[in-house]
Amino acid sequence: MYMTGNRKRKWTNHEIELLCKYYGIIPVSDLAVILNRSINSIHYKAHQLGLKSTYPKGRLPKFIKQLQSKVFHNTNKT
């Protein structure tokens, strides 16, 4: 019998630290890319840790949105 792609990778301390630091600040879709995890995995772990978004969905302060665009724009340059 072959296993399907449902293997669960254990969260590292570093990943948990990043999740705690940036959950609710960086969009979950971006965190999923950074941590190489699914969006569901990000939400589930955040729930386990009792993390809540500081800002309502889509209502990030303008300065954070500007910072995000600079950070993610610069990481794509080679």
PDB file of N, CA and C in Angstrom:
ATOM      1  N   MET A   1       0.832  -1.178   0.000  1.00  0.00           N
ATOM      2  CA  MET A   1       0.000   0.000   0.000  1.00  0.00           C
ATOM      3  C   MET A   1       0.886   1.254   0.000  1.00  0.00           C
ATOM      4  N   TYR A   2       0.557   2.214  -0.822  1.00  0.00           N
ATOM      5  CA  TYR A   2       1.327   3.445  -0.912  1.00  0.00           C
ATOM      6  C   TYR A   2       0.666   4.532  -0.078  1.00  0.00           C
ATOM      7  N   MET A   3       1.495   5.364   0.516  1.00  0.00           N
ATOM      8  CA  MET A   3       0.963   6.487   1.299  1.00  0.00           C
ATOM      9  C   MET A   3       0.661   7.653   0.367  1.00  0.00           C
ATOM     10  N   THR A   4      -0.397   8.335   0.660  1.00  0.00           N
ATOM     11  CA  THR A   4      -0.718   9.539  -0.101  1.00  0.00           C
ATOM     12  C   THR A   4       0.069  10.703   0.488  1.00  0.00           C
ATOM     13  N   GLY A   5      -0.099  11.889  -0.029  1.00  0.00           N
ATOM     14  CA  GLY A   5       0.656  13.060   0.396  1.00  0.00           C
ATOM     15  C   GLY A   5       0.198  13.661   1.707  1.00  0.00           C
ATOM     16  N   ASN A   6      -0.233  12.867   2.655  1.00  0.00           N
ATOM     17  CA  ASN A   6      -0.738  13.389   3.919  1.00  0.00           C
ATOM     18  C   ASN A   6       0.281  13.317   5.055  1.00  0.00           C
ATOM     19  N   ARG A   7       1.521  13.334   4.756  1.00  0.00           N
ATOM     20  CA  ARG A   7       2.531  13.316   5.814  1.00  0.00           C
ATOM     21  C   ARG A   7       2.552  14.661   6.518  1.00  0.00           C
ATOM     22  N   LYS A   8       2.680  14.591   7.825  1.00  0.00           N
ATOM     23  CA  LYS A   8       2.703  15.821   8.608  1.00  0.00           C
ATOM     24  C   LYS A   8       4.144  16.092   9.040  1.00  0.00           C
ATOM     25  N   ARG A   9       4.593  17.282   8.734  1.00  0.00           N
ATOM     26  CA  ARG A   9       5.934  17.705   9.098  1.00  0.00           C
ATOM     27  C   ARG A   9       5.842  18.443  10.420  1.00  0.00           C
ATOM     28  N   LYS A  10       6.694  18.064  11.349  1.00  0.00           N
ATOM     29  CA  LYS A  10       6.695  18.689  12.664  1.00  0.00           C
ATOM     30  C   LYS A  10       7.146  20.152  12.552  1.00  0.00           C
ATOM     31  N   TRP A  11       6.491  21.019  13.314  1.00  0.00           N
ATOM     32  CA  TRP A  11       6.854  22.436  13.343  1.00  0.00           C
ATOM     33  C   TRP A  11       8.154  22.602  14.127  1.00  0.00           C
ATOM     34  N   THR A  12       9.076  23.385  13.578  1.00  0.00           N
ATOM     35  CA  THR A  12      10.318  23.677  14.297  1.00  0.00           C
ATOM     36  C   THR A  12      10.088  24.877  15.215  1.00  0.00           C
ATOM     37  N   ASN A  13      10.975  25.023  16.172  1.00  0.00           N
ATOM     38  CA  ASN A  13      10.890  26.189  17.068  1.00  0.00           C
ATOM     39  C   ASN A  13      10.991  27.490  16.283  1.00  0.00           C
ATOM     40  N   HIS A  14      11.836  27.505  15.271  1.00  0.00           N
ATOM     41  CA  HIS A  14      12.017  28.710  14.450  1.00  0.00           C
ATOM     42  C   HIS A  14      10.727  29.054  13.698  1.00  0.00           C
ATOM     43  N   GLU A  15      10.061  28.036  13.138  1.00  0.00           N
ATOM     44  CA  GLU A  15       8.807  28.274  12.429  1.00  0.00           C
ATOM     45  C   GLU A  15       7.734  28.807  13.380  1.00  0.00           C
ATOM     46  N   ILE A  16       7.660  28.229  14.566  1.00  0.00           N
ATOM     47  CA  ILE A  16       6.678  28.687  15.556  1.00  0.00           C
ATOM     48  C   ILE A  16       6.978  30.122  15.974  1.00  0.00           C
ATOM     49  N   GLU A  17       8.249  30.424  16.135  1.00  0.00           N
ATOM     50  CA  GLU A  17       8.654  31.789  16.494  1.00  0.00           C
ATOM     51  C   GLU A  17       8.221  32.787  15.422  1.00  0.00           C
ATOM     52  N   LEU A  18       8.453  32.442  14.150  1.00  0.00           N
ATOM     53  CA  LEU A  18       8.041  33.321  13.049  1.00  0.00           C
ATOM     54  C   LEU A  18       6.525  33.459  12.990  1.00  0.00           C
ATOM     55  N   LEU A  19       5.822  32.354  13.190  1.00  0.00           N
ATOM     56  CA  LEU A  19       4.365  32.400  13.176  1.00  0.00           C
ATOM     57  C   LEU A  19       3.839  33.313  14.275  1.00  0.00           C
ATOM     58  N   CYS A  20       4.385  33.157  15.465  1.00  0.00           N
ATOM     59  CA  CYS A  20       3.948  33.996  16.593  1.00  0.00           C
ATOM     60  C   CYS A  20       4.250  35.474  16.341  1.00  0.00           C
ATOM     61  N   LYS A  21       5.366  35.740  15.714  1.00  0.00           N
ATOM     62  CA  LYS A  21       5.782  37.122  15.482  1.00  0.00           C
ATOM     63  C   LYS A  21       4.964  37.803  14.384  1.00  0.00           C
ATOM     64  N   TYR A  22       4.610  37.050  13.340  1.00  0.00           N
ATOM     65  CA  TYR A  22       4.021  37.685  12.166  1.00  0.00           C
ATOM     66  C   TYR A  22       2.569  37.330  11.887  1.00  0.00           C
ATOM     67  N   TYR A  23       1.977  36.402  12.624  1.00  0.00           N
ATOM     68  CA  TYR A  23       0.581  36.049  12.381  1.00  0.00           C
ATOM     69  C   TYR A  23      -0.305  37.259  12.681  1.00  0.00           C
ATOM     70  N   GLY A  24      -1.150  37.592  11.741  1.00  0.00           N
ATOM     71  CA  GLY A  24      -2.013  38.756  11.898  1.00  0.00           C
ATOM     72  C   GLY A  24      -1.394  40.028  11.371  1.00  0.00           C
ATOM     73  N   ILE A  25      -0.132  39.962  10.999  1.00  0.00           N
ATOM     74  CA  ILE A  25       0.549  41.129  10.430  1.00  0.00           C
ATOM     75  C   ILE A  25       0.829  40.869   8.950  1.00  0.00           C
ATOM     76  N   ILE A  26       1.412  39.711   8.679  1.00  0.00           N
ATOM     77  CA  ILE A  26       1.679  39.296   7.303  1.00  0.00           C
ATOM     78  C   ILE A  26       0.513  38.420   6.859  1.00  0.00           C
ATOM     79  N   PRO A  27       0.002  38.595   5.651  1.00  0.00           N
ATOM     80  CA  PRO A  27      -1.095  37.745   5.193  1.00  0.00           C
ATOM     81  C   PRO A  27      -0.736  36.259   5.294  1.00  0.00           C
ATOM     82  N   VAL A  28      -1.707  35.452   5.643  1.00  0.00           N
ATOM     83  CA  VAL A  28      -1.484  34.016   5.822  1.00  0.00           C
ATOM     84  C   VAL A  28      -0.945  33.385   4.539  1.00  0.00           C
ATOM     85  N   SER A  29      -1.385  33.863   3.398  1.00  0.00           N
ATOM     86  CA  SER A  29      -0.892  33.315   2.128  1.00  0.00           C
ATOM     87  C   SER A  29       0.617  33.540   1.988  1.00  0.00           C
ATOM     88  N   ASP A  30       1.107  34.684   2.457  1.00  0.00           N
ATOM     89  CA  ASP A  30       2.546  34.953   2.422  1.00  0.00           C
ATOM     90  C   ASP A  30       3.287  34.121   3.465  1.00  0.00           C
ATOM     91  N   LEU A  31       2.705  33.982   4.650  1.00  0.00           N
ATOM     92  CA  LEU A  31       3.314  33.128   5.680  1.00  0.00           C
ATOM     93  C   LEU A  31       3.426  31.688   5.188  1.00  0.00           C
ATOM     94  N   ALA A  32       2.416  31.225   4.466  1.00  0.00           N
ATOM     95  CA  ALA A  32       2.433  29.863   3.936  1.00  0.00           C
ATOM     96  C   ALA A  32       3.619  29.672   2.996  1.00  0.00           C
ATOM     97  N   VAL A  33       3.897  30.661   2.176  1.00  0.00           N
ATOM     98  CA  VAL A  33       5.039  30.579   1.264  1.00  0.00           C
ATOM     99  C   VAL A  33       6.349  30.622   2.052  1.00  0.00           C
ATOM    100  N   ILE A  34       6.455  31.563   2.979  1.00  0.00           N
ATOM    101  CA  ILE A  34       7.673  31.718   3.767  1.00  0.00           C
ATOM    102  C   ILE A  34       7.988  30.447   4.545  1.00  0.00           C
ATOM    103  N   LEU A  35       6.959  29.849   5.150  1.00  0.00           N
ATOM    104  CA  LEU A  35       7.163  28.676   5.994  1.00  0.00           C
ATOM    105  C   LEU A  35       7.017  27.350   5.242  1.00  0.00           C
ATOM    106  N   ASN A  36       6.710  27.429   3.963  1.00  0.00           N
ATOM    107  CA  ASN A  36       6.502  26.242   3.137  1.00  0.00           C
ATOM    108  C   ASN A  36       5.457  25.324   3.769  1.00  0.00           C
ATOM    109  N   ARG A  37       4.330  25.916   4.116  1.00  0.00           N
ATOM    110  CA  ARG A  37       3.218  25.216   4.750  1.00  0.00           C
ATOM    111  C   ARG A  37       1.923  25.610   4.033  1.00  0.00           C
ATOM    112  N   SER A  38       0.898  24.803   4.220  1.00  0.00           N
ATOM    113  CA  SER A  38      -0.398  25.151   3.625  1.00  0.00           C
ATOM    114  C   SER A  38      -1.061  26.245   4.460  1.00  0.00           C
ATOM    115  N   ILE A  39      -1.991  26.931   3.852  1.00  0.00           N
ATOM    116  CA  ILE A  39      -2.745  27.965   4.557  1.00  0.00           C
ATOM    117  C   ILE A  39      -3.514  27.334   5.720  1.00  0.00           C
ATOM    118  N   ASN A  40      -4.096  26.160   5.488  1.00  0.00           N
ATOM    119  CA  ASN A  40      -4.808  25.472   6.569  1.00  0.00           C
ATOM    120  C   ASN A  40      -3.880  25.135   7.725  1.00  0.00           C
ATOM    121  N   SER A  41      -2.673  24.725   7.409  1.00  0.00           N
ATOM    122  CA  SER A  41      -1.694  24.399   8.446  1.00  0.00           C
ATOM    123  C   SER A  41      -1.344  25.625   9.279  1.00  0.00           C
ATOM    124  N   ILE A  42      -1.207  26.763   8.619  1.00  0.00           N
ATOM    125  CA  ILE A  42      -0.901  28.020   9.322  1.00  0.00           C
ATOM    126  C   ILE A  42      -2.049  28.365  10.275  1.00  0.00           C
ATOM    127  N   HIS A  43      -3.270  28.316   9.767  1.00  0.00           N
ATOM    128  CA  HIS A  43      -4.429  28.636  10.603  1.00  0.00           C
ATOM    129  C   HIS A  43      -4.565  27.662  11.777  1.00  0.00           C
ATOM    130  N   TYR A  44      -4.366  26.380  11.509  1.00  0.00           N
ATOM    131  CA  TYR A  44      -4.518  25.374  12.556  1.00  0.00           C
ATOM    132  C   TYR A  44      -3.488  25.571  13.664  1.00  0.00           C
ATOM    133  N   LYS A  45      -2.229  25.792  13.277  1.00  0.00           N
ATOM    134  CA  LYS A  45      -1.179  25.975  14.289  1.00  0.00           C
ATOM    135  C   LYS A  45      -1.412  27.264  15.069  1.00  0.00           C
ATOM    136  N   ALA A  46      -1.817  28.317  14.391  1.00  0.00           N
ATOM    137  CA  ALA A  46      -2.115  29.585  15.077  1.00  0.00           C
ATOM    138  C   ALA A  46      -3.236  29.374  16.091  1.00  0.00           C
ATOM    139  N   HIS A  47      -4.248  28.617  15.707  1.00  0.00           N
ATOM    140  CA  HIS A  47      -5.351  28.322  16.624  1.00  0.00           C
ATOM    141  C   HIS A  47      -4.845  27.532  17.830  1.00  0.00           C
ATOM    142  N   GLN A  48      -4.004  26.529  17.587  1.00  0.00           N
ATOM    143  CA  GLN A  48      -3.427  25.734  18.680  1.00  0.00           C
ATOM    144  C   GLN A  48      -2.656  26.608  19.656  1.00  0.00           C
ATOM    145  N   LEU A  49      -1.956  27.599  19.117  1.00  0.00           N
ATOM    146  CA  LEU A  49      -1.131  28.477  19.941  1.00  0.00           C
ATOM    147  C   LEU A  49      -1.932  29.622  20.552  1.00  0.00           C
ATOM    148  N   GLY A  50      -3.205  29.727  20.183  1.00  0.00           N
ATOM    149  CA  GLY A  50      -4.047  30.791  20.715  1.00  0.00           C
ATOM    150  C   GLY A  50      -3.760  32.145  20.101  1.00  0.00           C
ATOM    151  N   LEU A  51      -3.193  32.146  18.897  1.00  0.00           N
ATOM    152  CA  LEU A  51      -2.871  33.405  18.225  1.00  0.00           C
ATOM    153  C   LEU A  51      -4.119  33.980  17.576  1.00  0.00           C
ATOM    154  N   LYS A  52      -4.222  35.273  17.607  1.00  0.00           N
ATOM    155  CA  LYS A  52      -5.322  35.969  16.954  1.00  0.00           C
ATOM    156  C   LYS A  52      -4.745  37.123  16.143  1.00  0.00           C
ATOM    157  N   SER A  53      -5.404  37.419  15.069  1.00  0.00           N
ATOM    158  CA  SER A  53      -4.979  38.532  14.238  1.00  0.00           C
ATOM    159  C   SER A  53      -5.231  39.843  14.970  1.00  0.00           C
ATOM    160  N   THR A  54      -4.256  40.708  14.948  1.00  0.00           N
ATOM    161  CA  THR A  54      -4.378  42.013  15.573  1.00  0.00           C
ATOM    162  C   THR A  54      -5.318  42.915  14.782  1.00  0.00           C
ATOM    163  N   TYR A  55      -5.363  42.691  13.479  1.00  0.00           N
ATOM    164  CA  TYR A  55      -6.143  43.548  12.599  1.00  0.00           C
ATOM    165  C   TYR A  55      -7.235  42.739  11.919  1.00  0.00           C
ATOM    166  N   PRO A  56      -8.421  43.316  11.764  1.00  0.00           N
ATOM    167  CA  PRO A  56      -9.474  42.621  11.012  1.00  0.00           C
ATOM    168  C   PRO A  56      -8.993  42.341   9.592  1.00  0.00           C
ATOM    169  N   LYS A  57      -9.509  41.278   8.994  1.00  0.00           N
ATOM    170  CA  LYS A  57      -9.095  40.864   7.657  1.00  0.00           C
ATOM    171  C   LYS A  57      -9.141  42.035   6.672  1.00  0.00           C
ATOM    172  N   GLY A  58      -8.013  42.242   5.998  1.00  0.00           N
ATOM    173  CA  GLY A  58      -7.926  43.277   4.977  1.00  0.00           C
ATOM    174  C   GLY A  58      -7.817  44.697   5.505  1.00  0.00           C
ATOM    175  N   ARG A  59      -7.611  44.873   6.804  1.00  0.00           N
ATOM    176  CA  ARG A  59      -7.579  46.213   7.396  1.00  0.00           C
ATOM    177  C   ARG A  59      -6.231  46.536   8.023  1.00  0.00           C
ATOM    178  N   LEU A  60      -5.153  46.094   7.375  1.00  0.00           N
ATOM    179  CA  LEU A  60      -3.826  46.401   7.902  1.00  0.00           C
ATOM    180  C   LEU A  60      -3.536  47.889   7.769  1.00  0.00           C
ATOM    181  N   PRO A  61      -2.829  48.452   8.733  1.00  0.00           N
ATOM    182  CA  PRO A  61      -2.435  49.858   8.608  1.00  0.00           C
ATOM    183  C   PRO A  61      -1.602  50.075   7.350  1.00  0.00           C
ATOM    184  N   LYS A  62      -1.713  51.246   6.794  1.00  0.00           N
ATOM    185  CA  LYS A  62      -1.049  51.578   5.533  1.00  0.00           C
ATOM    186  C   LYS A  62       0.463  51.360   5.608  1.00  0.00           C
ATOM    187  N   PHE A  63       1.093  51.706   6.735  1.00  0.00           N
ATOM    188  CA  PHE A  63       2.549  51.572   6.818  1.00  0.00           C
ATOM    189  C   PHE A  63       2.971  50.101   6.770  1.00  0.00           C
ATOM    190  N   ILE A  64       2.137  49.195   7.283  1.00  0.00           N
ATOM    191  CA  ILE A  64       2.473  47.770   7.214  1.00  0.00           C
ATOM    192  C   ILE A  64       2.332  47.269   5.784  1.00  0.00           C
ATOM    193  N   LYS A  65       1.304  47.717   5.093  1.00  0.00           N
ATOM    194  CA  LYS A  65       1.132  47.326   3.691  1.00  0.00           C
ATOM    195  C   LYS A  65       2.318  47.803   2.853  1.00  0.00           C
ATOM    196  N   GLN A  66       2.786  49.023   3.110  1.00  0.00           N
ATOM    197  CA  GLN A  66       3.931  49.551   2.375  1.00  0.00           C
ATOM    198  C   GLN A  66       5.190  48.744   2.685  1.00  0.00           C
ATOM    199  N   LEU A  67       5.379  48.399   3.942  1.00  0.00           N
ATOM    200  CA  LEU A  67       6.536  47.604   4.344  1.00  0.00           C
ATOM    201  C   LEU A  67       6.493  46.229   3.682  1.00  0.00           C
ATOM    202  N   GLN A  68       5.320  45.619   3.667  1.00  0.00           N
ATOM    203  CA  GLN A  68       5.172  44.315   3.031  1.00  0.00           C
ATOM    204  C   GLN A  68       5.551  44.381   1.557  1.00  0.00           C
ATOM    205  N   SER A  69       5.063  45.393   0.877  1.00  0.00           N
ATOM    206  CA  SER A  69       5.350  45.486  -0.554  1.00  0.00           C
ATOM    207  C   SER A  69       6.843  45.676  -0.796  1.00  0.00           C
ATOM    208  N   LYS A  70       7.516  46.424   0.075  1.00  0.00           N
ATOM    209  CA  LYS A  70       8.967  46.607  -0.067  1.00  0.00           C
ATOM    210  C   LYS A  70       9.706  45.318   0.215  1.00  0.00           C
ATOM    211  N   VAL A  71       9.338  44.640   1.285  1.00  0.00           N
ATOM    212  CA  VAL A  71      10.033  43.401   1.668  1.00  0.00           C
ATOM    213  C   VAL A  71       9.844  42.325   0.616  1.00  0.00           C
ATOM    214  N   PHE A  72       8.599  42.103   0.204  1.00  0.00           N
ATOM    215  CA  PHE A  72       8.340  41.045  -0.766  1.00  0.00           C
ATOM    216  C   PHE A  72       8.807  41.423  -2.156  1.00  0.00           C
ATOM    217  N   HIS A  73       8.828  42.694  -2.466  1.00  0.00           N
ATOM    218  CA  HIS A  73       9.346  43.123  -3.766  1.00  0.00           C
ATOM    219  C   HIS A  73      10.850  42.902  -3.820  1.00  0.00           C
ATOM    220  N   ASN A  74      11.559  43.208  -2.736  1.00  0.00           N
ATOM    221  CA  ASN A  74      13.007  43.063  -2.704  1.00  0.00           C
ATOM    222  C   ASN A  74      13.456  41.610  -2.654  1.00  0.00           C
ATOM    223  N   THR A  75      12.661  40.695  -2.099  1.00  0.00           N
ATOM    224  CA  THR A  75      13.060  39.301  -2.016  1.00  0.00           C
ATOM    225  C   THR A  75      12.982  38.610  -3.365  1.00  0.00           C
ATOM    226  N   ASN A  76      12.236  39.186  -4.313  1.00  0.00           N
ATOM    227  CA  ASN A  76      12.121  38.577  -5.626  1.00  0.00           C
ATOM    228  C   ASN A  76      13.251  39.003  -6.561  1.00  0.00           C
ATOM    229  N   LYS A  77      14.072  39.943  -6.135  1.00  0.00           N
ATOM    230  CA  LYS A  77      15.189  40.385  -6.982  1.00  0.00           C
ATOM    231  C   LYS A  77      16.350  39.427  -6.837  1.00  0.00           C
ATOM    232  N   THR A  78      17.030  39.172  -7.968  1.00  0.00           N
ATOM    233  CA  THR A  78      18.226  38.319  -7.926  1.00  0.00           C
ATOM    234  C   THR A  78      19.406  39.040  -8.505  1.00  0.00           C
TER     235      THR A  78
END
